[in-house]
C-alpha cells in the first residue's frame, strides 16, 4: 500500500486484491479477472484548519454529534479503465472502478 | 477419449493482459472507440483502427500476441480469439470490395503500403525450408501480420475451425485480373509460413525468438 499525500494519516492506504470480475457483483457474466485497489485506514489526525476546528468543537462538546463529518479515507485518483469480453462475446468497460491514490478528504 | 482442457489459452491471455498495467490500459483504449456507436454507424472506424495500431505498437508481444495468436481447442476459445480486434467495427463492412481495389487503396496510405510490403516479404512461404518461411523467421512474420491490424488491409480469422485469415475482400468482379486477385487473397488464406508461425507462438515452441 501507499500512504496519504501529506504524510500524516499514515493509516489511510491503498490495498490491492486479485478478483474475478463476477466478484464485483455488477451482474456481468465473464471469466475475466482484475486487480481491484481500494482505500482504507484511519483519518484521525486532523488535516486542515476545518478538520482541526471540527475536532476541537467535538472535544468540547459544542457539536450535536461526535465525529460529525470527519475526514475519511477515499480515492483521490482512479486507476485506468478496465475492459473485458463477457460469455456472450460482448465487450464492457469499467471506469473509475478502482483506486489509484488515497487521501483523507 | 481425449482429455478436454478446462480453461482456454485466449481467456488466460486476456486475464494476463488485465493484470498488466500497460496491456490493460491500451486494451481499454481500443475497446472504447471500437465499441462506441456513432449516429447511424457501429463505431468510428478510423479511431478504432488508430487505437488498434497503438495497442500492437506499445504493448509487448508477450501480451498482444497472447490474445491474437493463442492456440485453441474449442469454439469458445476461437470465438474469443476472433473477437480480439472487435471485428464488427475494425473488420466487417456492408459490402466486400475486390481485393485488388482494396490493395490499391492500401497503397495510397504510407502506413498501409509499408506494412503490406513487410507482410509479403516476411511471411513469404517456401516449401523447401524447415520453417516453411523463405526468411526463416517467425517473429518477423507475426510482427508484419499484426502490423496490418488497424489499416484498411486489417486481417482476421475467417472461420472458427482453422488458422485461415483474410482481409475483408473477395475476388468477385475481377475480370481479367482474377488470377492475380486470387494469388493476393490466398497469400493470406493459405499461407503455410504464417500458419506455422502462429502455431509456433501458440504452443510455445520457438520460444527463443520472443
PDB file of C-alpha atoms in Angstrom:
ATOM      1  CA  UNK A   1       0.000   0.000   0.000  1.00  0.00           C
ATOM      2  CA  UNK A   2       0.854   3.679  -0.364  1.00  0.00           C
ATOM      3  CA  UNK A   3       0.444   6.356   2.288  1.00  0.00           C
ATOM      4  CA  UNK A   4      -1.621   9.521   2.070  1.00  0.00           C
ATOM      5  CA  UNK A   5      -0.199  12.553   0.277  1.00  0.00           C
ATOM      6  CA  UNK A   6       0.515  14.671   3.372  1.00  0.00           C
ATOM      7  CA  UNK A   7       2.461  12.102   5.329  1.00  0.00           C
ATOM      8  CA  UNK A   8       0.096  12.291   8.286  1.00  0.00           C
ATOM      9  CA  UNK A   9      -2.769   9.866   8.454  1.00  0.00           C
ATOM     10  CA  UNK A  10      -0.463   7.051   7.504  1.00  0.00           C
ATOM     11  CA  UNK A  11      -3.260   4.668   8.300  1.00  0.00           C
ATOM     12  CA  UNK A  12      -5.022   5.607   5.050  1.00  0.00           C
ATOM     13  CA  UNK A  13      -3.509   3.257   2.469  1.00  0.00           C
ATOM     14  CA  UNK A  14      -4.106   1.635  -0.903  1.00  0.00           C
ATOM     15  CA  UNK A  15      -4.659  -2.123  -0.856  1.00  0.00           C
ATOM     16  CA  UNK A  16      -4.834  -4.393  -3.914  1.00  0.00           C
ATOM     17  CA  UNK A  17      -6.752  -7.648  -4.278  1.00  0.00           C
ATOM     18  CA  UNK A  18      -6.979 -10.039  -7.221  1.00  0.00           C
ATOM     19  CA  UNK A  19     -10.647 -10.756  -8.082  1.00  0.00           C
ATOM     20  CA  UNK A  20     -12.897 -12.296 -10.699  1.00  0.00           C
ATOM     21  CA  UNK A  21     -14.997  -9.679 -12.498  1.00  0.00           C
ATOM     22  CA  UNK A  22     -18.082 -11.583 -11.256  1.00  0.00           C
ATOM     23  CA  UNK A  23     -16.968 -10.952  -7.622  1.00  0.00           C
ATOM     24  CA  UNK A  24     -17.779  -7.248  -8.161  1.00  0.00           C
ATOM     25  CA  UNK A  25     -21.488  -8.074  -8.120  1.00  0.00           C
ATOM     26  CA  UNK A  26     -22.271  -5.841 -11.106  1.00  0.00           C
ATOM     27  CA  UNK A  27     -24.201  -8.517 -12.987  1.00  0.00           C
ATOM     28  CA  UNK A  28     -21.622  -9.384 -15.666  1.00  0.00           C
ATOM     29  CA  UNK A  29     -21.149 -12.983 -16.822  1.00  0.00           C
ATOM     30  CA  UNK A  30     -17.492 -13.456 -17.681  1.00  0.00           C
ATOM     31  CA  UNK A  31     -14.447 -15.459 -16.665  1.00  0.00           C
ATOM     32  CA  UNK A  32     -12.083 -12.476 -16.843  1.00  0.00           C
ATOM     33  CA  UNK A  33     -10.215 -11.156 -13.808  1.00  0.00           C
ATOM     34  CA  UNK A  34      -8.866  -7.890 -12.440  1.00  0.00           C
ATOM     35  CA  UNK A  35      -6.801  -6.241  -9.738  1.00  0.00           C
ATOM     36  CA  UNK A  36      -9.102  -4.163  -7.513  1.00  0.00           C
ATOM     37  CA  UNK A  37      -7.461  -1.454  -5.385  1.00  0.00           C
ATOM     38  CA  UNK A  38      -9.258   0.253  -2.510  1.00  0.00           C
ATOM     39  CA  UNK A  39      -8.561   2.869   0.174  1.00  0.00           C
ATOM     40  CA  UNK A  40      -8.872   2.122   3.849  1.00  0.00           C
ATOM     41  CA  UNK A  41      -7.471   3.196   7.202  1.00  0.00           C
ATOM     42  CA  UNK A  42      -7.976   5.901   9.793  1.00  0.00           C
ATOM     43  CA  UNK A  43      -8.069   9.666   9.178  1.00  0.00           C
ATOM     44  CA  UNK A  44      -7.976  10.695  12.839  1.00  0.00           C
ATOM     45  CA  UNK A  45      -5.077  13.169  12.622  1.00  0.00           C
ATOM     46  CA  UNK A  46      -6.638  16.475  11.534  1.00  0.00           C
ATOM     47  CA  UNK A  47      -5.555  17.606   8.084  1.00  0.00           C
ATOM     48  CA  UNK A  48      -6.976  21.084   7.538  1.00  0.00           C
ATOM     49  CA  UNK A  49      -7.985  24.043   9.718  1.00  0.00           C
ATOM     50  CA  UNK A  50     -11.572  22.975   9.161  1.00  0.00           C
ATOM     51  CA  UNK A  51     -10.847  19.465  10.438  1.00  0.00           C
ATOM     52  CA  UNK A  52      -8.948  20.875  13.435  1.00  0.00           C
ATOM     53  CA  UNK A  53     -11.850  23.148  14.421  1.00  0.00           C
ATOM     54  CA  UNK A  54     -14.320  20.311  13.976  1.00  0.00           C
ATOM     55  CA  UNK A  55     -12.191  18.085  16.185  1.00  0.00           C
ATOM     56  CA  UNK A  56     -11.860  20.787  18.892  1.00  0.00           C
ATOM     57  CA  UNK A  57     -15.593  21.545  18.889  1.00  0.00           C
ATOM     58  CA  UNK A  58     -16.344  17.876  19.128  1.00  0.00           C
ATOM     59  CA  UNK A  59     -13.958  17.522  22.071  1.00  0.00           C
ATOM     60  CA  UNK A  60     -15.563  20.488  23.907  1.00  0.00           C
ATOM     61  CA  UNK A  61     -18.973  19.003  23.182  1.00  0.00           C
ATOM     62  CA  UNK A  62     -20.201  22.009  21.240  1.00  0.00           C
ATOM     63  CA  UNK A  63     -21.416  19.797  18.395  1.00  0.00           C
ATOM     64  CA  UNK A  64     -24.637  17.849  18.239  1.00  0.00           C
ATOM     65  CA  UNK A  65     -22.913  14.597  17.461  1.00  0.00           C
ATOM     66  CA  UNK A  66     -19.412  13.172  17.794  1.00  0.00           C
ATOM     67  CA  UNK A  67     -17.221  12.839  14.710  1.00  0.00           C
ATOM     68  CA  UNK A  68     -19.660  14.855  12.612  1.00  0.00           C
ATOM     69  CA  UNK A  69     -18.414  14.981   9.016  1.00  0.00           C
ATOM     70  CA  UNK A  70     -14.871  13.961   9.813  1.00  0.00           C
ATOM     71  CA  UNK A  71     -12.390  13.223   7.038  1.00  0.00           C
ATOM     72  CA  UNK A  72     -12.388   9.735   5.610  1.00  0.00           C
ATOM     73  CA  UNK A  73     -10.013   7.635   3.574  1.00  0.00           C
ATOM     74  CA  UNK A  74     -11.154   7.821  -0.066  1.00  0.00           C
ATOM     75  CA  UNK A  75      -9.651   7.567  -3.584  1.00  0.00           C
ATOM     76  CA  UNK A  76      -8.202  10.871  -4.803  1.00  0.00           C
ATOM     77  CA  UNK A  77      -7.343   9.331  -8.198  1.00  0.00           C
ATOM     78  CA  UNK A  78      -8.679   6.329 -10.063  1.00  0.00           C
ATOM     79  CA  UNK A  79      -6.974   3.504 -11.919  1.00  0.00           C
ATOM     80  CA  UNK A  80      -7.121   3.201 -15.744  1.00  0.00           C
ATOM     81  CA  UNK A  81     -10.268   1.794 -17.364  1.00  0.00           C
ATOM     82  CA  UNK A  82     -10.714  -1.960 -17.446  1.00  0.00           C
ATOM     83  CA  UNK A  83     -12.257  -3.794 -20.398  1.00  0.00           C
ATOM     84  CA  UNK A  84     -13.375  -7.397 -20.718  1.00  0.00           C
ATOM     85  CA  UNK A  85     -15.301  -9.734 -23.028  1.00  0.00           C
ATOM     86  CA  UNK A  86     -18.337 -11.446 -21.482  1.00  0.00           C
ATOM     87  CA  UNK A  87     -19.571 -15.005 -22.073  1.00  0.00           C
ATOM     88  CA  UNK A  88     -21.879 -13.780 -24.873  1.00  0.00           C
ATOM     89  CA  UNK A  89     -18.920 -12.141 -26.676  1.00  0.00           C
ATOM     90  CA  UNK A  90     -19.955  -8.606 -25.731  1.00  0.00           C
ATOM     91  CA  UNK A  91     -17.300  -6.142 -24.565  1.00  0.00           C
ATOM     92  CA  UNK A  92     -17.733  -4.000 -21.433  1.00  0.00           C
ATOM     93  CA  UNK A  93     -15.634  -1.194 -19.962  1.00  0.00           C
ATOM     94  CA  UNK A  94     -15.411  -0.281 -16.269  1.00  0.00           C
ATOM     95  CA  UNK A  95     -14.486   3.317 -15.443  1.00  0.00           C
ATOM     96  CA  UNK A  96     -13.492   4.788 -12.039  1.00  0.00           C
ATOM     97  CA  UNK A  97     -13.857   1.319 -10.600  1.00  0.00           C
ATOM     98  CA  UNK A  98     -10.560   1.029  -8.754  1.00  0.00           C
ATOM     99  CA  UNK A  99      -8.442   3.444  -6.707  1.00  0.00           C
ATOM    100  CA  UNK A 100      -5.003   4.698  -7.785  1.00  0.00           C
ATOM    101  CA  UNK A 101      -4.168   7.058  -4.850  1.00  0.00           C
ATOM    102  CA  UNK A 102      -5.774   7.547  -1.457  1.00  0.00           C
ATOM    103  CA  UNK A 103      -6.241  10.559   0.776  1.00  0.00           C
ATOM    104  CA  UNK A 104      -8.127  11.801   3.818  1.00  0.00           C
ATOM    105  CA  UNK A 105     -10.773  14.036   2.295  1.00  0.00           C
TER     106      UNK A 105
ATOM    107  CA  UNK B   1     -11.410 -40.299 -25.154  1.00  0.00           C
ATOM    108  CA  UNK B   2      -9.223 -37.255 -25.346  1.00  0.00           C
ATOM    109  CA  UNK B   3      -8.881 -35.101 -22.256  1.00  0.00           C
ATOM    110  CA  UNK B   4     -10.828 -31.848 -22.669  1.00  0.00           C
ATOM    111  CA  UNK B   5      -8.924 -28.858 -21.244  1.00  0.00           C
ATOM    112  CA  UNK B   6     -10.827 -26.745 -18.736  1.00  0.00           C
ATOM    113  CA  UNK B   7      -9.860 -23.169 -19.483  1.00  0.00           C
ATOM    114  CA  UNK B   8      -8.588 -21.782 -22.736  1.00  0.00           C
ATOM    115  CA  UNK B   9      -5.391 -20.029 -23.785  1.00  0.00           C
ATOM    116  CA  UNK B  10      -7.203 -16.972 -25.167  1.00  0.00           C
ATOM    117  CA  UNK B  11      -9.014 -16.420 -21.866  1.00  0.00           C
ATOM    118  CA  UNK B  12      -5.736 -16.872 -19.979  1.00  0.00           C
ATOM    119  CA  UNK B  13      -4.130 -14.246 -22.236  1.00  0.00           C
ATOM    120  CA  UNK B  14      -6.977 -11.780 -21.563  1.00  0.00           C
ATOM    121  CA  UNK B  15      -6.580 -12.347 -17.811  1.00  0.00           C
ATOM    122  CA  UNK B  16      -2.834 -11.778 -18.047  1.00  0.00           C
ATOM    123  CA  UNK B  17      -3.433  -8.563 -20.029  1.00  0.00           C
ATOM    124  CA  UNK B  18      -5.747  -7.074 -17.406  1.00  0.00           C
ATOM    125  CA  UNK B  19      -3.219  -7.827 -14.648  1.00  0.00           C
ATOM    126  CA  UNK B  20      -0.553  -5.859 -16.569  1.00  0.00           C
ATOM    127  CA  UNK B  21      -0.882  -2.062 -16.342  1.00  0.00           C
ATOM    128  CA  UNK B  22       0.311  -1.319 -19.898  1.00  0.00           C
ATOM    129  CA  UNK B  23      -1.726  -4.030 -21.605  1.00  0.00           C
ATOM    130  CA  UNK B  24      -4.848  -3.200 -19.577  1.00  0.00           C
ATOM    131  CA  UNK B  25      -4.582   0.486 -20.468  1.00  0.00           C
ATOM    132  CA  UNK B  26      -4.068   0.022 -24.222  1.00  0.00           C
ATOM    133  CA  UNK B  27      -6.686  -2.726 -24.415  1.00  0.00           C
ATOM    134  CA  UNK B  28      -9.349  -0.404 -22.938  1.00  0.00           C
ATOM    135  CA  UNK B  29      -8.019   2.377 -25.170  1.00  0.00           C
ATOM    136  CA  UNK B  30      -9.087   0.418 -28.282  1.00  0.00           C
ATOM    137  CA  UNK B  31     -12.151  -1.351 -26.866  1.00  0.00           C
ATOM    138  CA  UNK B  32     -13.649   2.087 -26.123  1.00  0.00           C
ATOM    139  CA  UNK B  33     -13.652   3.564 -29.680  1.00  0.00           C
ATOM    140  CA  UNK B  34     -14.237   0.140 -31.282  1.00  0.00           C
ATOM    141  CA  UNK B  35     -17.470  -0.424 -29.287  1.00  0.00           C
ATOM    142  CA  UNK B  36     -18.856   3.131 -29.111  1.00  0.00           C
ATOM    143  CA  UNK B  37     -21.616   3.552 -31.705  1.00  0.00           C
ATOM    144  CA  UNK B  38     -21.939   6.808 -33.627  1.00  0.00           C
ATOM    145  CA  UNK B  39     -25.085   8.211 -35.244  1.00  0.00           C
ATOM    146  CA  UNK B  40     -26.002   5.645 -37.946  1.00  0.00           C
ATOM    147  CA  UNK B  41     -22.652   3.863 -37.590  1.00  0.00           C
ATOM    148  CA  UNK B  42     -21.482   0.917 -35.486  1.00  0.00           C
ATOM    149  CA  UNK B  43     -18.399   2.921 -34.443  1.00  0.00           C
ATOM    150  CA  UNK B  44     -15.824   5.437 -35.568  1.00  0.00           C
ATOM    151  CA  UNK B  45     -13.699   3.031 -37.640  1.00  0.00           C
ATOM    152  CA  UNK B  46     -10.827   5.494 -38.054  1.00  0.00           C
ATOM    153  CA  UNK B  47     -10.440   5.956 -34.271  1.00  0.00           C
ATOM    154  CA  UNK B  48     -10.800   2.209 -33.680  1.00  0.00           C
ATOM    155  CA  UNK B  49      -8.064   1.466 -36.232  1.00  0.00           C
ATOM    156  CA  UNK B  50      -5.733   4.070 -34.734  1.00  0.00           C
ATOM    157  CA  UNK B  51      -6.170   2.645 -31.226  1.00  0.00           C
ATOM    158  CA  UNK B  52      -5.598  -0.905 -32.523  1.00  0.00           C
ATOM    159  CA  UNK B  53      -2.322   0.191 -34.165  1.00  0.00           C
ATOM    160  CA  UNK B  54      -1.246   1.746 -30.854  1.00  0.00           C
ATOM    161  CA  UNK B  55      -2.113  -1.436 -28.971  1.00  0.00           C
ATOM    162  CA  UNK B  56       0.162  -3.526 -31.199  1.00  0.00           C
ATOM    163  CA  UNK B  57       2.856  -0.824 -31.274  1.00  0.00           C
ATOM    164  CA  UNK B  58       3.034  -0.206 -27.498  1.00  0.00           C
ATOM    165  CA  UNK B  59       2.086  -3.456 -25.772  1.00  0.00           C
ATOM    166  CA  UNK B  60       4.849  -6.103 -25.503  1.00  0.00           C
ATOM    167  CA  UNK B  61       4.325  -9.088 -27.849  1.00  0.00           C
ATOM    168  CA  UNK B  62       4.002 -11.474 -24.896  1.00  0.00           C
ATOM    169  CA  UNK B  63       0.612  -9.911 -24.130  1.00  0.00           C
ATOM    170  CA  UNK B  64      -0.661  -8.615 -27.502  1.00  0.00           C
ATOM    171  CA  UNK B  65       0.275 -11.813 -29.392  1.00  0.00           C
ATOM    172  CA  UNK B  66      -1.032 -13.850 -26.478  1.00  0.00           C
ATOM    173  CA  UNK B  67      -4.528 -12.626 -27.240  1.00  0.00           C
ATOM    174  CA  UNK B  68      -4.203 -12.651 -31.050  1.00  0.00           C
ATOM    175  CA  UNK B  69      -2.281 -15.885 -31.617  1.00  0.00           C
ATOM    176  CA  UNK B  70      -3.473 -18.044 -28.708  1.00  0.00           C
ATOM    177  CA  UNK B  71      -3.919 -21.736 -29.541  1.00  0.00           C
ATOM    178  CA  UNK B  72      -7.424 -23.126 -29.266  1.00  0.00           C
ATOM    179  CA  UNK B  73      -9.171 -26.467 -28.947  1.00  0.00           C
ATOM    180  CA  UNK B  74     -12.808 -25.383 -28.785  1.00  0.00           C
ATOM    181  CA  UNK B  75     -15.187 -22.817 -30.260  1.00  0.00           C
ATOM    182  CA  UNK B  76     -15.442 -20.708 -27.089  1.00  0.00           C
ATOM    183  CA  UNK B  77     -11.703 -20.119 -27.493  1.00  0.00           C
ATOM    184  CA  UNK B  78     -11.639 -19.492 -31.261  1.00  0.00           C
ATOM    185  CA  UNK B  79     -14.616 -17.125 -30.998  1.00  0.00           C
ATOM    186  CA  UNK B  80     -12.859 -15.143 -28.282  1.00  0.00           C
ATOM    187  CA  UNK B  81      -9.713 -15.039 -30.462  1.00  0.00           C
ATOM    188  CA  UNK B  82     -11.765 -13.806 -33.432  1.00  0.00           C
ATOM    189  CA  UNK B  83     -13.256 -11.030 -31.250  1.00  0.00           C
ATOM    190  CA  UNK B  84      -9.826  -9.722 -30.165  1.00  0.00           C
ATOM    191  CA  UNK B  85      -9.772  -6.955 -32.795  1.00  0.00           C
ATOM    192  CA  UNK B  86     -13.526  -6.155 -32.382  1.00  0.00           C
ATOM    193  CA  UNK B  87     -14.263  -7.239 -35.992  1.00  0.00           C
ATOM    194  CA  UNK B  88     -17.780  -5.760 -36.112  1.00  0.00           C
ATOM    195  CA  UNK B  89     -16.064  -2.339 -36.108  1.00  0.00           C
ATOM    196  CA  UNK B  90     -12.498  -2.862 -37.359  1.00  0.00           C
ATOM    197  CA  UNK B  91     -13.045  -5.592 -39.963  1.00  0.00           C
ATOM    198  CA  UNK B  92     -16.553  -6.136 -41.335  1.00  0.00           C
ATOM    199  CA  UNK B  93     -18.332  -3.770 -43.705  1.00  0.00           C
ATOM    200  CA  UNK B  94     -21.656  -3.869 -45.507  1.00  0.00           C
ATOM    201  CA  UNK B  95     -20.011  -4.968 -48.753  1.00  0.00           C
ATOM    202  CA  UNK B  96     -16.804  -6.775 -49.584  1.00  0.00           C
ATOM    203  CA  UNK B  97     -14.631  -4.835 -52.021  1.00  0.00           C
ATOM    204  CA  UNK B  98     -12.474  -6.576 -54.620  1.00  0.00           C
ATOM    205  CA  UNK B  99      -9.092  -7.411 -53.066  1.00  0.00           C
ATOM    206  CA  UNK B 100      -7.098  -5.664 -55.812  1.00  0.00           C
ATOM    207  CA  UNK B 101      -9.134  -2.471 -55.298  1.00  0.00           C
ATOM    208  CA  UNK B 102      -8.505  -2.769 -51.551  1.00  0.00           C
ATOM    209  CA  UNK B 103      -4.787  -3.214 -52.288  1.00  0.00           C
ATOM    210  CA  UNK B 104      -4.872  -0.003 -54.369  1.00  0.00           C
ATOM    211  CA  UNK B 105      -6.439   1.987 -51.526  1.00  0.00           C
ATOM    212  CA  UNK B 106      -3.870   0.498 -49.120  1.00  0.00           C
ATOM    213  CA  UNK B 107      -1.073   1.737 -51.377  1.00  0.00           C
ATOM    214  CA  UNK B 108      -2.311   5.330 -51.151  1.00  0.00           C
ATOM    215  CA  UNK B 109      -1.560   5.306 -47.406  1.00  0.00           C
ATOM    216  CA  UNK B 110       2.028   5.380 -46.151  1.00  0.00           C
ATOM    217  CA  UNK B 111       1.493   3.104 -43.140  1.00  0.00           C
ATOM    218  CA  UNK B 112      -0.615   0.564 -45.020  1.00  0.00           C
ATOM    219  CA  UNK B 113       1.724   0.471 -48.017  1.00  0.00           C
ATOM    220  CA  UNK B 114       4.846  -0.206 -45.939  1.00  0.00           C
ATOM    221  CA  UNK B 115       3.175  -2.752 -43.660  1.00  0.00           C
ATOM    222  CA  UNK B 116       1.716  -4.680 -46.578  1.00  0.00           C
ATOM    223  CA  UNK B 117       5.178  -4.796 -48.166  1.00  0.00           C
ATOM    224  CA  UNK B 118       6.611  -6.097 -44.853  1.00  0.00           C
ATOM    225  CA  UNK B 119       3.938  -8.781 -44.770  1.00  0.00           C
ATOM    226  CA  UNK B 120       4.724 -10.015 -48.279  1.00  0.00           C
ATOM    227  CA  UNK B 121       8.449 -10.012 -47.522  1.00  0.00           C
ATOM    228  CA  UNK B 122       8.409 -11.606 -44.068  1.00  0.00           C
ATOM    229  CA  UNK B 123       5.617 -14.167 -44.478  1.00  0.00           C
ATOM    230  CA  UNK B 124       6.743 -15.464 -47.895  1.00  0.00           C
ATOM    231  CA  UNK B 125       6.221 -19.244 -47.835  1.00  0.00           C
ATOM    232  CA  UNK B 126       8.988 -21.598 -49.014  1.00  0.00           C
ATOM    233  CA  UNK B 127       8.112 -25.294 -49.090  1.00  0.00           C
ATOM    234  CA  UNK B 128      11.741 -26.444 -49.077  1.00  0.00           C
ATOM    235  CA  UNK B 129      12.680 -24.694 -45.828  1.00  0.00           C
ATOM    236  CA  UNK B 130      12.238 -26.304 -42.391  1.00  0.00           C
ATOM    237  CA  UNK B 131      10.092 -23.426 -41.105  1.00  0.00           C
ATOM    238  CA  UNK B 132       8.092 -23.143 -44.373  1.00  0.00           C
ATOM    239  CA  UNK B 133       9.228 -19.499 -44.493  1.00  0.00           C
ATOM    240  CA  UNK B 134      11.668 -18.089 -47.017  1.00  0.00           C
ATOM    241  CA  UNK B 135      13.036 -15.715 -44.335  1.00  0.00           C
ATOM    242  CA  UNK B 136      13.131 -18.492 -41.687  1.00  0.00           C
ATOM    243  CA  UNK B 137      11.927 -16.001 -39.065  1.00  0.00           C
ATOM    244  CA  UNK B 138       8.527 -16.497 -37.415  1.00  0.00           C
ATOM    245  CA  UNK B 139       8.825 -13.383 -35.215  1.00  0.00           C
ATOM    246  CA  UNK B 140       9.230 -11.091 -38.248  1.00  0.00           C
ATOM    247  CA  UNK B 141       6.248 -12.704 -39.976  1.00  0.00           C
ATOM    248  CA  UNK B 142       3.982 -12.273 -36.915  1.00  0.00           C
ATOM    249  CA  UNK B 143       5.178  -8.681 -36.485  1.00  0.00           C
ATOM    250  CA  UNK B 144       4.346  -7.929 -40.129  1.00  0.00           C
ATOM    251  CA  UNK B 145       0.949  -9.629 -39.894  1.00  0.00           C
ATOM    252  CA  UNK B 146      -0.066  -7.861 -36.647  1.00  0.00           C
ATOM    253  CA  UNK B 147       1.194  -4.604 -38.188  1.00  0.00           C
ATOM    254  CA  UNK B 148      -1.640  -4.762 -40.727  1.00  0.00           C
ATOM    255  CA  UNK B 149      -4.261  -4.585 -37.958  1.00  0.00           C
ATOM    256  CA  UNK B 150      -5.604  -1.048 -37.927  1.00  0.00           C
ATOM    257  CA  UNK B 151      -5.064  -0.431 -41.665  1.00  0.00           C
ATOM    258  CA  UNK B 152      -7.647  -0.839 -44.472  1.00  0.00           C
ATOM    259  CA  UNK B 153      -5.986  -4.232 -45.011  1.00  0.00           C
ATOM    260  CA  UNK B 154      -6.908  -5.364 -41.444  1.00  0.00           C
ATOM    261  CA  UNK B 155      -6.949  -9.178 -41.485  1.00  0.00           C
ATOM    262  CA  UNK B 156      -8.837 -11.552 -39.183  1.00  0.00           C
ATOM    263  CA  UNK B 157      -9.603 -15.258 -38.766  1.00  0.00           C
ATOM    264  CA  UNK B 158     -12.311 -16.206 -41.263  1.00  0.00           C
ATOM    265  CA  UNK B 159     -13.733 -19.290 -39.550  1.00  0.00           C
ATOM    266  CA  UNK B 160     -13.710 -20.948 -36.156  1.00  0.00           C
ATOM    267  CA  UNK B 161     -12.107 -24.215 -37.270  1.00  0.00           C
ATOM    268  CA  UNK B 162      -8.750 -23.154 -38.721  1.00  0.00           C
ATOM    269  CA  UNK B 163      -5.969 -20.562 -38.637  1.00  0.00           C
ATOM    270  CA  UNK B 164      -7.036 -19.277 -42.059  1.00  0.00           C
ATOM    271  CA  UNK B 165      -7.056 -15.465 -42.231  1.00  0.00           C
ATOM    272  CA  UNK B 166      -8.049 -12.838 -44.790  1.00  0.00           C
ATOM    273  CA  UNK B 167      -8.642  -9.116 -45.141  1.00  0.00           C
ATOM    274  CA  UNK B 168     -12.272  -8.025 -45.716  1.00  0.00           C
ATOM    275  CA  UNK B 169     -12.357  -8.510 -49.524  1.00  0.00           C
ATOM    276  CA  UNK B 170     -13.034 -11.127 -52.198  1.00  0.00           C
ATOM    277  CA  UNK B 171     -12.235 -11.718 -55.867  1.00  0.00           C
ATOM    278  CA  UNK B 172     -15.667 -11.323 -57.438  1.00  0.00           C
ATOM    279  CA  UNK B 173     -15.764  -8.932 -60.396  1.00  0.00           C
ATOM    280  CA  UNK B 174     -12.040  -9.359 -61.046  1.00  0.00           C
ATOM    281  CA  UNK B 175     -12.378  -9.686 -64.824  1.00  0.00           C
ATOM    282  CA  UNK B 176      -9.015 -10.431 -66.414  1.00  0.00           C
ATOM    283  CA  UNK B 177      -7.252  -9.947 -63.063  1.00  0.00           C
ATOM    284  CA  UNK B 178      -8.890 -12.945 -61.349  1.00  0.00           C
ATOM    285  CA  UNK B 179      -5.655 -14.938 -61.173  1.00  0.00           C
ATOM    286  CA  UNK B 180      -3.724 -12.003 -59.694  1.00  0.00           C
ATOM    287  CA  UNK B 181      -6.563 -11.345 -57.225  1.00  0.00           C
ATOM    288  CA  UNK B 182      -6.681 -14.973 -56.048  1.00  0.00           C
ATOM    289  CA  UNK B 183      -2.914 -15.010 -55.674  1.00  0.00           C
ATOM    290  CA  UNK B 184      -3.144 -11.954 -53.402  1.00  0.00           C
ATOM    291  CA  UNK B 185      -6.063 -13.337 -51.349  1.00  0.00           C
ATOM    292  CA  UNK B 186      -4.531 -16.803 -50.977  1.00  0.00           C
ATOM    293  CA  UNK B 187      -1.300 -15.304 -49.649  1.00  0.00           C
ATOM    294  CA  UNK B 188      -3.448 -14.588 -46.558  1.00  0.00           C
ATOM    295  CA  UNK B 189      -5.855 -17.542 -46.624  1.00  0.00           C
ATOM    296  CA  UNK B 190      -3.494 -20.361 -47.474  1.00  0.00           C
ATOM    297  CA  UNK B 191      -0.049 -19.370 -46.190  1.00  0.00           C
ATOM    298  CA  UNK B 192       1.927 -22.178 -44.522  1.00  0.00           C
ATOM    299  CA  UNK B 193       4.627 -19.775 -43.299  1.00  0.00           C
ATOM    300  CA  UNK B 194       2.068 -17.639 -41.419  1.00  0.00           C
ATOM    301  CA  UNK B 195       0.144 -20.664 -40.114  1.00  0.00           C
ATOM    302  CA  UNK B 196       3.321 -22.287 -38.800  1.00  0.00           C
ATOM    303  CA  UNK B 197       4.388 -19.001 -37.195  1.00  0.00           C
ATOM    304  CA  UNK B 198       1.024 -18.641 -35.408  1.00  0.00           C
ATOM    305  CA  UNK B 199       1.127 -22.293 -34.334  1.00  0.00           C
ATOM    306  CA  UNK B 200       4.697 -21.979 -33.040  1.00  0.00           C
ATOM    307  CA  UNK B 201       3.709 -18.981 -30.912  1.00  0.00           C
ATOM    308  CA  UNK B 202       0.509 -20.658 -29.706  1.00  0.00           C
ATOM    309  CA  UNK B 203       2.154 -23.816 -28.456  1.00  0.00           C
ATOM    310  CA  UNK B 204       5.236 -22.064 -27.134  1.00  0.00           C
ATOM    311  CA  UNK B 205       7.768 -23.833 -29.352  1.00  0.00           C
ATOM    312  CA  UNK B 206      10.294 -21.448 -30.928  1.00  0.00           C
ATOM    313  CA  UNK B 207      10.498 -19.612 -27.568  1.00  0.00           C
ATOM    314  CA  UNK B 208      13.989 -18.321 -28.385  1.00  0.00           C
ATOM    315  CA  UNK B 209      12.559 -15.779 -30.818  1.00  0.00           C
ATOM    316  CA  UNK B 210      10.323 -13.903 -28.383  1.00  0.00           C
TER     317      UNK B 210
END
